[in-house]
Amino acid sequence: MSGLPSHDFKNGMHPSPTKARRGGLRGIGDVQQWLGTSGDAPGTSSIARRTLVICWAAAAVLVGVVNAINVISIEHDASDVGFWEPVIWEGSSWVTLMLVFWIPWVAWLAAPAGIRPRWRLVLHVPAAVLFSLLHVGGFVLVRKLIYWSLGSHYQFGEFLPQFAYEFRKDVLGYALFIGAFTLVARLLRQQQQPQMPETRTFDIRDGARLIRIRMEDILAVTAAGNYVEFVLRDGRRPLMRTPLSTLAQEFESHSFVRTHRSWLVNAAAVTGLRPEGSGDYTVEIGTFTAPLSRRFPRALQRLRG
């Protein structure tokens, strides 16, 4: 291949190789498809590292896809341009973007979205300028080297107008990168936060009075005629008018086992089992005891297990 010919695009939407030599990358402008939102300051160093890896990998894939679409679009809209020139333009921009990805990353670590005082966010202004300068300068240098190696020449054009054009797109990409770092870090922190166990309570209606008690503070329940008596951890024994069989079904999913036709026991509170002969046992819950009948072998198996 002796060189890359010079053509003019008929469609003003895309630069010709001559104009491309002063037009630069289109793909980075499409980084706006990147996800971004506001959030909190970065968390631990582990979360920060994972955020970097995830965002870099996602950017590499998403921006690469956008660049590939741009190559196809340029080739379709300008049939007089060879396939390899759009590949060089878009590929050089992708490579350079991945190399300068560290700039918004370091700026985000220094001034995350939730930083106080807010004026420290001004750090992102020089960071965005540096990001764009290195990105534009990088892909121009890469294109010049490739064109030179192929016996041709790449011309970027007048620097200020062309840089202003690229800078607008780079600033948008920079902002979306910052938003992506913030979003991913927040999701990772939420993932690492320990899930607090749900506090389960039960309402004991003792006459006209209602006692709301945590399930873990109910040690046992025993039948008392048309009532049931609750044995609570604090020593209280309130009554409630309800069949024990009804509570047995409701409490089954809360670590309670039926040890006797007249008793429900909180298995999580049991501290010991004492054999009484003939297959019967006494269930020890601290200083409190309840019977375990041999007619409830599953309860014995569960308490032993």
Phi, psi and omega in degrees: 000115186279336181173175180254121183291161178258130179228165171244134176288141173277335180260122183293353181291335184234147179283144171285170176305324176294313179286332178293331178289355172226005185261326177078194186280138171262332189298324184295334178296335180276003174298348179299348176286351179297144178283139178206148176198170179279161181192202184257178177292155180297153183266234184290166179296327178298315178296321180298317179294318179295324177298315179300312183298314182296313183291322179295315180296317180295319179295318180301317181287309185295313180293324176299319178296316179298317178299318179297320178296320178297320178300314180297318181295316180297317181296324180288319184281340180227085185293343180274003177255133179293166183290326190285333180294311175300327178296318179296315182298308184288321181294320179295324178291321179297312181300314182294320179299318179294330180283330181261012180300334183293338184294304176297332179296310180296320179296323178294321177296321182283327182219076179292168186301327184266017185293149175232139354288160186297334184298342179292344176295346179298343176303332182288343179293302177295329179295319179294321178296314179298318178303313182290319180300313181290325179294309181294312179300324180293311183288331175295315179298315180298317180295318179299318180295318181293314180298320179297318180295337179263007178080021180236191184218136176249128180239123182283333182097195179294127190296308188299310179298318182290321178294321178300322178296313180289325183298322180299319179288321181293324178297318178296316177298319179300313181298321180289327174297315179299317178297322180293317177303314183296316182295312182296318179297320179297316180296321179293322178294319179296324179294326183275344181294131179296136178281117179288131180297143180293132177279112182264131182233164177221139180263115177265120178262096181263091185067233179273355183264144176246128178245116177265120186229145175289143182301324181292343179267001173265114183276322182197164177224133181230146180287141178218077183069233177278003182243172167235147178249129179266132174259110185261158183298329182274007176096347180289153179223072179287155179253154177212135182277102179189150177290144178296326181298326179294315179293326181300319179291320183288323185274353184302326181275005182240038175071013179266140177233149178269114184260350185199158180298344180244009186223139167242137182234140176280105185299329181290342182261355184293133180248350179184163176231133181235118180292143181241004181091154179061021177089354178274156180224162169249128180269127180258127175234085188067235178270355181266146179231155177216153183280148172235109184279147177295345179281001178235067184295329180294325178295319179297316180299319181291318180291326177288325184290000000 
